XYZ file of N, CA, C and O in Angstrom:
652
model
N -5.973 -0.515 -29.151
C -5.828 -0.481 -30.595
C -5.276 -1.819 -31.081
O -4.365 -2.367 -30.489
N -5.823 -2.326 -32.159
C -5.354 -3.584 -32.746
C -4.295 -3.262 -33.801
O -4.617 -2.870 -34.920
N -3.024 -3.406 -33.415
C -1.929 -3.049 -34.309
C -1.830 -3.978 -35.507
O -1.352 -3.603 -36.562
N -2.291 -5.202 -35.340
C -2.275 -6.145 -36.460
C -3.125 -5.602 -37.613
O -2.786 -5.778 -38.778
N -4.219 -4.902 -37.271
C -5.082 -4.318 -38.309
C -4.329 -3.286 -39.138
O -4.544 -3.189 -40.336
N -3.459 -2.512 -38.481
C -2.665 -1.530 -39.219
C -1.765 -2.241 -40.214
O -1.681 -1.863 -41.384
N -1.098 -3.290 -39.765
C -0.201 -4.030 -40.652
C -0.974 -4.706 -41.781
O -0.545 -4.713 -42.930
N -2.123 -5.276 -41.444
C -2.927 -5.971 -42.442
C -3.613 -5.015 -43.415
O -4.077 -5.435 -44.465
N -3.683 -3.729 -43.042
C -4.380 -2.764 -43.891
C -3.578 -2.365 -45.128
O -4.098 -1.704 -46.015
N -2.320 -2.751 -45.181
C -1.508 -2.405 -46.345
C -1.982 -3.172 -47.565
O -1.790 -4.375 -47.676
N -2.572 -2.459 -48.473
C -3.043 -3.095 -49.705
C -1.870 -3.286 -50.656
O -0.791 -2.700 -50.477
N -2.080 -4.059 -51.672
C -1.051 -4.263 -52.693
C -0.701 -2.933 -53.342
O 0.471 -2.651 -53.625
N -1.708 -2.094 -53.557
C -1.468 -0.786 -54.176
C -0.610 0.094 -53.280
O 0.287 0.804 -53.755
N -0.879 0.050 -51.964
C -0.081 0.867 -51.049
C 1.347 0.334 -50.958
O 2.300 1.108 -50.881
N 1.506 -0.973 -50.978
C 2.855 -1.549 -50.961
C 3.633 -1.087 -52.187
O 4.809 -0.716 -52.095
N 2.981 -1.089 -53.341
C 3.623 -0.640 -54.576
C 3.943 0.851 -54.492
O 5.021 1.286 -54.906
N 3.017 1.624 -53.961
C 3.243 3.062 -53.799
C 4.429 3.323 -52.868
O 5.257 4.195 -53.141
N 4.517 2.565 -51.777
C 5.663 2.689 -50.872
C 6.961 2.380 -51.601
O 7.950 3.102 -51.467
N 6.949 1.301 -52.366
C 8.157 0.884 -53.089
C 8.600 1.963 -54.077
O 9.775 2.316 -54.151
N 7.654 2.514 -54.807
C 7.980 3.574 -55.776
C 8.507 4.817 -55.071
O 9.451 5.450 -55.522
N 7.865 5.172 -53.953
C 8.299 6.349 -53.206
C 9.730 6.148 -52.703
O 10.566 7.060 -52.785
N 10.027 4.969 -52.195
C 11.371 4.672 -51.695
C 12.393 4.779 -52.832
O 13.448 5.403 -52.674
N 12.098 4.187 -53.977
C 13.025 4.241 -55.100
C 13.299 5.682 -55.530
O 14.443 6.071 -55.761
N 12.243 6.488 -55.632
C 12.364 7.891 -56.027
C 13.130 8.688 -54.973
O 14.018 9.479 -55.294
N 12.814 8.458 -53.716
C 13.400 9.234 -52.632
C 14.868 8.890 -52.421
O 15.669 9.754 -52.069
N 15.246 7.642 -52.641
C 16.654 7.262 -52.529
C 17.490 8.015 -53.563
O 18.616 8.413 -53.283
N 16.935 8.229 -54.738
C 17.663 8.936 -55.801
C 17.735 10.429 -55.534
O 18.739 11.071 -55.841
N 16.663 10.995 -54.988
C 16.579 12.438 -54.763
C 15.969 12.724 -53.388
O 14.825 13.164 -53.299
N 16.727 12.468 -52.328
C 16.156 12.679 -50.984
C 15.933 14.170 -50.709
O 16.823 14.983 -50.964
N 14.765 14.508 -50.215
C 14.520 15.901 -49.835
C 15.469 16.308 -48.704
O 15.827 15.481 -47.860
N 15.862 17.561 -48.665
C 16.790 18.048 -47.648
C 16.234 17.878 -46.242
O 16.993 17.683 -45.290
N 14.924 17.927 -46.106
C 14.318 17.849 -44.776
C 13.783 16.452 -44.436
O 13.021 16.297 -43.495
N 14.200 15.436 -45.181
C 13.670 14.089 -44.964
C 13.926 13.583 -43.548
O 13.022 13.041 -42.918
N 15.130 13.759 -43.038
C 15.438 13.268 -41.685
C 14.503 13.910 -40.665
O 13.947 13.223 -39.803
N 14.337 15.203 -40.762
C 13.466 15.932 -39.836
C 12.018 15.458 -39.957
O 11.354 15.202 -38.949
N 11.538 15.323 -41.179
C 10.160 14.878 -41.400
C 9.953 13.461 -40.869
O 8.911 13.153 -40.282
N 10.930 12.603 -41.070
C 10.817 11.217 -40.605
C 10.736 11.169 -39.082
O 9.911 10.442 -38.520
N 11.572 11.953 -38.404
C 11.565 11.972 -36.942
C 10.232 12.511 -36.426
O 9.651 11.949 -35.487
N 9.745 13.575 -37.028
C 8.442 14.126 -36.610
C 7.330 13.107 -36.794
O 6.467 12.942 -35.930
N 7.352 12.419 -37.918
C 6.330 11.414 -38.205
C 6.434 10.243 -37.236
O 5.421 9.724 -36.752
N 7.656 9.832 -36.927
C 7.858 8.739 -35.968
C 7.327 9.136 -34.587
O 6.643 8.353 -33.926
N 7.626 10.350 -34.160
C 7.137 10.820 -32.858
C 5.614 10.844 -32.829
O 5.001 10.457 -31.834
N 5.013 11.267 -33.919
C 3.551 11.290 -33.998
C 2.989 9.868 -33.905
O 2.034 9.620 -33.169
N 3.583 8.948 -34.633
C 3.106 7.559 -34.628
C 3.230 6.956 -33.230
O 2.292 6.331 -32.724
N 4.371 7.162 -32.592
C 4.575 6.567 -31.270
C 3.839 7.309 -30.159
O 3.809 6.842 -29.022
N 3.219 8.430 -30.490
C 2.412 9.112 -29.476
C 1.130 8.329 -29.177
O 0.521 8.516 -28.139
N 0.734 7.437 -30.097
C -0.469 6.631 -29.860
C -0.262 5.131 -30.093
O -1.171 4.351 -29.880
N 0.928 4.731 -30.513
C 1.232 3.305 -30.668
C 2.115 2.898 -29.493
O 3.154 3.504 -29.246
N 1.692 1.884 -28.773
C 2.392 1.405 -27.588
C 3.104 0.094 -27.921
O 2.457 -0.932 -28.135
N 4.407 0.142 -27.939
C 5.197 -1.053 -28.254
C 4.882 -2.224 -27.331
O 4.952 -3.379 -27.743
N 4.533 -1.928 -26.088
C 4.246 -2.993 -25.128
C 2.909 -3.676 -25.397
O 2.604 -4.696 -24.787
N 2.121 -3.132 -26.289
C 0.866 -3.781 -26.683
C 1.050 -4.534 -28.007
O 0.191 -5.281 -28.414
N 2.171 -4.313 -28.661
C 2.422 -4.904 -29.983
C 3.522 -5.963 -29.914
O 3.279 -7.143 -30.032
N 4.757 -5.525 -29.761
C 5.948 -6.391 -29.715
C 6.094 -7.284 -30.942
O 6.727 -8.337 -30.875
N 5.516 -6.865 -32.058
C 5.613 -7.669 -33.272
C 7.060 -7.810 -33.738
O 7.459 -8.858 -34.235
N 7.856 -6.762 -33.546
C 9.261 -6.839 -33.955
C 9.975 -7.959 -33.190
O 10.714 -8.747 -33.781
N 9.722 -8.052 -31.906
C 10.368 -9.078 -31.075
C 9.791 -10.470 -31.320
O 10.434 -11.478 -31.014
N 8.592 -10.514 -31.844
C 7.924 -11.794 -32.081
C 8.244 -12.391 -33.446
O 8.153 -13.600 -33.620
N 8.614 -11.530 -34.415
C 8.708 -12.011 -35.792
C 10.067 -11.849 -36.453
O 10.305 -12.461 -37.494
N 10.930 -11.010 -35.900
C 12.217 -10.757 -36.545
C 13.338 -10.814 -35.528
O 13.134 -10.561 -34.350
N 14.516 -11.117 -36.005
C 15.678 -11.163 -35.122
C 16.623 -10.028 -35.474
O 16.889 -9.772 -36.649
N 17.154 -9.365 -34.450
C 18.187 -8.375 -34.731
C 19.487 -9.080 -35.087
O 19.688 -10.242 -34.739
N 20.346 -8.367 -35.775
C 21.719 -8.837 -35.948
C 22.441 -8.504 -34.650
O 22.315 -7.402 -34.125
N 23.153 -9.466 -34.118
C 23.922 -9.240 -32.898
C 25.397 -9.171 -33.249
O 25.942 -10.091 -33.870
N 26.009 -8.070 -32.851
C 27.431 -7.867 -33.083
C 28.214 -8.290 -31.841
O 27.643 -8.537 -30.780
N 29.513 -8.375 -31.988
C 30.370 -8.841 -30.898
C 30.100 -8.071 -29.607
O 29.967 -8.663 -28.534
N 29.984 -6.750 -29.683
C 29.752 -5.949 -28.462
C 28.390 -6.278 -27.841
O 28.235 -6.223 -26.622
N 27.387 -6.627 -28.689
C 26.082 -7.032 -28.157
C 26.203 -8.355 -27.408
O 25.661 -8.516 -26.313
N 26.924 -9.289 -28.010
C 27.117 -10.607 -27.395
C 27.877 -10.459 -26.080
O 27.518 -11.076 -25.069
N 28.888 -9.614 -26.070
C 29.664 -9.410 -24.840
C 28.798 -8.797 -23.741
O 28.850 -9.225 -22.586
N 27.998 -7.795 -24.093
C 27.123 -7.136 -23.108
C 26.094 -8.116 -22.546
O 25.874 -8.191 -21.343
N 25.468 -8.906 -23.422
C 24.472 -9.877 -22.969
C 25.115 -11.018 -22.181
O 24.550 -11.488 -21.187
N 26.283 -11.443 -22.606
C 27.008 -12.496 -21.871
C 27.317 -12.035 -20.454
O 27.135 -12.790 -19.495
N 27.783 -10.788 -20.332
C 28.056 -10.232 -19.005
C 26.788 -10.211 -18.167
O 26.807 -10.551 -16.980
N 25.680 -9.828 -18.788
C 24.399 -9.778 -18.081
C 24.038 -11.147 -17.498
O 23.567 -11.242 -16.364
N 24.262 -12.189 -18.272
C 23.906 -13.542 -17.828
C 25.033 -14.232 -17.048
O 24.833 -15.333 -16.524
N 26.196 -13.602 -17.020
C 27.315 -14.188 -16.295
C 27.870 -15.436 -16.960
O 28.294 -16.369 -16.281
N 27.857 -15.440 -18.291
C 28.391 -16.581 -19.048
C 29.396 -16.075 -20.081
O 29.447 -14.887 -20.399
N 30.186 -16.981 -20.605
C 31.156 -16.622 -21.634
C 30.425 -16.334 -22.951
O 29.383 -16.937 -23.229
N 30.974 -15.437 -23.770
C 30.354 -15.128 -25.061
C 30.116 -16.368 -25.925
O 29.081 -16.482 -26.592
N 31.041 -17.322 -25.880
C 30.869 -18.545 -26.664
C 29.672 -19.360 -26.197
O 28.951 -19.949 -27.013
N 29.452 -19.394 -24.913
C 28.301 -20.111 -24.362
C 27.007 -19.393 -24.761
O 26.032 -20.030 -25.166
N 27.022 -18.063 -24.657
C 25.845 -17.288 -25.069
C 25.528 -17.554 -26.541
O 24.381 -17.818 -26.908
N 26.559 -17.494 -27.376
C 26.383 -17.709 -28.817
C 25.811 -19.091 -29.086
O 24.868 -19.238 -29.868
N 26.363 -20.091 -28.453
C 25.898 -21.464 -28.638
C 24.440 -21.636 -28.206
O 23.664 -22.329 -28.867
N 24.085 -20.987 -27.115
C 22.755 -21.155 -26.549
C 21.670 -20.359 -27.295
O 20.554 -20.843 -27.444
N 22.006 -19.156 -27.783
C 20.974 -18.260 -28.288
C 21.082 -17.859 -29.757
O 20.125 -17.311 -30.312
N 22.208 -18.096 -30.403
C 22.415 -17.543 -31.738
C 22.643 -18.595 -32.808
O 22.979 -19.740 -32.514
N 22.433 -18.158 -34.030
C 22.775 -18.948 -35.213
C 23.315 -17.976 -36.252
O 23.108 -16.764 -36.164
N 23.975 -18.508 -37.247
C 24.453 -17.688 -38.365
C 23.432 -17.781 -39.482
O 23.067 -18.881 -39.907
N 22.963 -16.621 -39.952
C 21.949 -16.632 -41.016
C 22.587 -16.740 -42.391
O 23.818 -16.847 -42.528
N 21.751 -16.698 -43.423
C 22.210 -16.870 -44.807
C 23.145 -15.757 -45.270
O 23.884 -15.924 -46.240
N 23.150 -14.610 -44.571
C 24.055 -13.505 -44.912
C 25.338 -13.534 -44.078
O 26.177 -12.642 -44.192
N 25.459 -14.543 -43.208
C 26.638 -14.655 -42.368
C 26.556 -13.850 -41.082
O 27.547 -13.712 -40.367
N 25.370 -13.309 -40.777
C 25.180 -12.520 -39.564
C 24.743 -13.402 -38.405
O 24.066 -14.411 -38.597
N 25.098 -12.994 -37.199
C 24.660 -13.677 -35.987
C 23.275 -13.155 -35.621
O 23.099 -11.945 -35.413
N 22.293 -14.039 -35.570
C 20.916 -13.685 -35.230
C 20.406 -14.679 -34.188
O 21.025 -15.712 -33.936
N 19.263 -14.351 -33.603
C 18.670 -15.258 -32.628
C 18.316 -16.587 -33.279
O 17.847 -16.616 -34.422
N 18.501 -17.657 -32.568
C 18.211 -18.982 -33.119
C 16.743 -19.345 -33.016
O 16.308 -20.328 -33.618
N 15.969 -18.562 -32.266
C 14.545 -18.866 -32.161
C 13.726 -17.581 -32.078
O 14.223 -16.538 -31.658
N 12.493 -17.695 -32.503
C 11.525 -16.596 -32.408
C 10.272 -17.147 -31.775
O 9.930 -18.301 -32.013
N 9.550 -16.372 -31.003
C 9.874 -14.998 -30.655
C 11.175 -14.919 -29.868
O 11.716 -15.922 -29.402
N 11.663 -13.707 -29.708
C 12.902 -13.485 -28.969
C 12.822 -14.180 -27.616
O 11.828 -14.049 -26.903
N 13.855 -14.920 -27.258
C 13.832 -15.625 -25.974
C 13.824 -14.688 -24.765
O 13.556 -15.124 -23.649
N 14.077 -13.404 -24.989
C 14.114 -12.433 -23.897
C 12.810 -11.636 -23.805
O 12.690 -10.743 -22.976
N 11.843 -11.974 -24.636
C 10.537 -11.317 -24.616
C 9.639 -12.032 -23.628
O 9.390 -13.232 -23.747
N 9.153 -11.281 -22.649
C 8.294 -11.873 -21.633
C 6.853 -11.972 -22.099
O 6.455 -11.378 -23.111
N 6.054 -12.712 -21.348
C 4.631 -12.861 -21.659
C 3.907 -11.522 -21.609
O 2.911 -11.319 -22.300
N 4.450 -10.580 -20.845
C 3.863 -9.240 -20.747
C 4.353 -8.314 -21.859
O 4.098 -7.127 -21.849
N 5.084 -8.880 -22.824
C 5.651 -8.182 -23.980
C 6.743 -7.188 -23.588
O 7.038 -6.256 -24.308
N 7.343 -7.420 -22.442
C 8.471 -6.609 -21.998
C 9.767 -7.372 -22.252
O 9.801 -8.593 -22.161
N 10.812 -6.620 -22.519
C 12.131 -7.191 -22.763
C 12.831 -7.442 -21.429
O 13.006 -6.515 -20.633
N 13.238 -8.668 -21.209
C 13.895 -9.012 -19.938
C 15.361 -8.573 -19.909
O 15.988 -8.613 -18.857
N 15.909 -8.151 -21.045
C 17.290 -7.673 -21.110
C 17.335 -6.232 -21.629
O 18.321 -5.810 -22.239
N 16.278 -5.495 -21.376
C 16.111 -4.155 -21.954
C 17.339 -3.264 -21.780
O 17.766 -2.599 -22.726
N 17.914 -3.232 -20.602
C 19.050 -2.348 -20.333
C 20.307 -2.739 -21.113
O 21.168 -1.897 -21.346
N 20.414 -3.994 -21.517
C 21.601 -4.432 -22.255
C 21.233 -5.015 -23.622
O 22.003 -5.767 -24.201
N 20.062 -4.658 -24.135
C 19.587 -5.185 -25.413
C 20.542 -4.821 -26.551
O 21.285 -3.846 -26.464
N 20.507 -5.585 -27.640
C 21.390 -5.329 -28.783
C 21.153 -3.948 -29.400
O 20.062 -3.375 -29.298
N 22.183 -3.433 -30.030
C 22.103 -2.115 -30.673
C 20.958 -2.060 -31.674
O 20.250 -1.049 -31.756
N 20.746 -3.121 -32.432
C 19.666 -3.127 -33.424
C 18.303 -2.958 -32.767
O 17.406 -2.320 -33.321
N 18.138 -3.493 -31.580
C 16.880 -3.330 -30.838
C 16.752 -1.904 -30.324
O 15.663 -1.321 -30.339
N 17.864 -1.345 -29.872
C 17.854 0.035 -29.368
C 17.461 1.014 -30.467
O 16.804 2.012 -30.212
N 17.891 0.743 -31.678
C 17.678 1.662 -32.796
C 16.369 1.412 -33.557
O 15.960 2.237 -34.353
N 15.745 0.295 -33.314
C 14.539 -0.059 -34.051
C 13.445 0.978 -33.806
O 13.277 1.429 -32.684
N 12.717 1.370 -34.831
C 12.637 0.873 -36.197
C 13.544 1.587 -37.193
O 13.272 1.624 -38.382
N 14.644 2.164 -36.725
C 15.693 2.728 -37.579
C 15.231 3.951 -38.381
O 15.688 4.163 -39.500
N 14.338 4.728 -37.817
C 13.852 5.924 -38.501
C 14.544 7.177 -37.985
O 14.882 8.072 -38.752
N 14.778 7.246 -36.697
C 15.356 8.424 -36.072
C 16.868 8.400 -36.247
O 17.606 8.031 -35.340
N 17.318 8.797 -37.433
C 18.743 8.762 -37.724
C 19.091 9.740 -38.826
O 18.237 10.121 -39.624
N 20.341 10.121 -38.860
C 20.820 10.969 -39.945
C 20.896 10.114 -41.206
O 21.136 8.918 -41.146
N 20.684 10.737 -42.335
C 20.728 10.057 -43.633
C 19.711 8.911 -43.700
O 20.022 7.808 -44.120
N 18.504 9.208 -43.259
C 17.427 8.213 -43.286
C 17.261 7.607 -44.671
O 16.933 6.429 -44.807
N 17.528 8.396 -45.718
C 17.375 7.880 -47.078
C 18.248 6.652 -47.340
O 17.933 5.843 -48.200
N 19.322 6.487 -46.564
C 20.204 5.332 -46.750
C 19.601 4.032 -46.221
O 20.092 2.951 -46.555
N 18.567 4.127 -45.388
C 17.934 2.922 -44.843
C 16.464 2.808 -45.265
O 15.682 2.120 -44.622
N 16.118 3.454 -46.350
C 14.727 3.403 -46.809
C 14.289 1.991 -47.179
O 13.133 1.631 -46.972
N 15.196 1.185 -47.719
C 14.828 -0.200 -48.039
C 14.477 -0.968 -46.767
O 13.543 -1.771 -46.752
N 15.198 -0.700 -45.695
C 14.898 -1.327 -44.412
C 13.553 -0.836 -43.883
O 12.753 -1.627 -43.378
N 13.279 0.455 -44.017
C 11.985 0.999 -43.592
C 10.862 0.340 -44.380
O 9.824 -0.026 -43.813
N 11.066 0.163 -45.665
C 10.061 -0.502 -46.495
C 9.813 -1.923 -45.997
O 8.663 -2.345 -45.841
N 10.868 -2.636 -45.694
C 10.746 -3.996 -45.157
C 10.004 -3.984 -43.817
O 9.174 -4.851 -43.545
N 10.290 -2.975 -42.997
C 9.684 -2.896 -41.671
C 8.212 -2.516 -41.690
O 7.540 -2.632 -40.665
N 7.669 -2.130 -42.844
C 6.223 -1.880 -42.918
C 5.438 -3.174 -42.735
O 4.255 -3.138 -42.432
N 6.093 -4.300 -42.899
C 5.424 -5.590 -42.675
C 5.482 -6.003 -41.207
O 4.820 -6.967 -40.813
N 6.244 -5.257 -40.399
C 6.483 -5.643 -39.015
C 5.945 -4.630 -38.006
O 5.365 -5.005 -37.000
N 6.143 -3.350 -38.284
C 5.885 -2.307 -37.294
C 4.783 -1.344 -37.742
O 4.930 -0.674 -38.765
N 3.702 -1.260 -36.978
C 2.614 -0.353 -37.345
C 3.049 1.112 -37.359
O 2.523 1.907 -38.136
N 4.032 1.475 -36.549
C 4.521 2.855 -36.559
C 5.200 3.169 -37.892
O 5.039 4.271 -38.438
N 5.923 2.215 -38.437
C 6.595 2.436 -39.721
C 5.560 2.573 -40.837
O 5.737 3.372 -41.754
N 4.478 1.813 -40.749
C 3.390 1.965 -41.727
C 2.914 3.414 -41.724
O 2.776 4.049 -42.779
N 2.687 3.950 -40.541
C 2.203 5.325 -40.441
C 3.244 6.331 -40.905
O 2.913 7.308 -41.582
N 4.504 6.103 -40.576
C 5.576 6.994 -41.012
C 5.634 7.018 -42.541
O 5.711 8.089 -43.152
N 5.598 5.855 -43.150
C 5.666 5.807 -44.616
C 4.465 6.512 -45.244
O 4.611 7.225 -46.242
N 3.297 6.323 -44.664
C 2.106 7.017 -45.174
C 2.289 8.524 -45.093
O 2.001 9.247 -46.050
N 2.773 8.992 -43.954
C 2.997 10.428 -43.781
C 4.028 10.953 -44.771
O 3.820 11.992 -45.401
N 5.133 10.269 -44.887
C 6.205 10.734 -45.767
C 5.777 10.721 -47.227
O 6.103 11.645 -47.975
N 5.047 9.692 -47.624
C 4.541 9.643 -49.010
C 3.597 10.827 -49.256
O 3.656 11.488 -50.279
N 2.724 11.047 -48.304
C 1.737 12.132 -48.437
C 2.448 13.468 -48.552
O 2.118 14.287 -49.397
N 3.421 13.701 -47.701
C 4.191 14.941 -47.728
C 5.045 15.055 -48.982
O 5.324 16.141 -49.442
N 5.457 13.890 -49.487
C 6.299 13.870 -50.673
C 5.527 13.904 -51.980
O 6.110 13.874 -53.048
N 4.211 13.959 -51.887
C 3.389 14.074 -53.088
C 3.064 12.780 -53.771
O 2.539 12.771 -54.878
N 3.363 11.640 -53.158
C 3.055 10.352 -53.793
C 1.773 9.774 -53.268
O 1.467 9.740 -52.159
């Protein structure tokens, strides 16, 4: 499957529809939104293989928190300051992010070389399977440009939500 086609298939009208749905849903989240989102995510990932895509690792950087830096530093056997100097930069919001893309830990086979100690943001991506999903709808909307599974989740949720 060509996942880029899924991402490229988002028309301007669908982007606007997603934005409107997010705005409406943030104000009045359905009681079953978390459950519906998880079901939709499971359905999407039943046929989308992250190891064939890796667009998230190729195009975006997670925010790395102190515990992430410590875990990765331990993995590499270096001090956190050395890890930070070698791999991170401070972004415009003051967050620590990777200094280069694609992720320096992404292999040519699209596998993560630090998978067992990857940052929390990577573990949680695409941030759909969580309580109070309505609180991260803006992030889900942003992730429709990155993750084909999120595109499908948003389509499902909009359809179920009547939009």
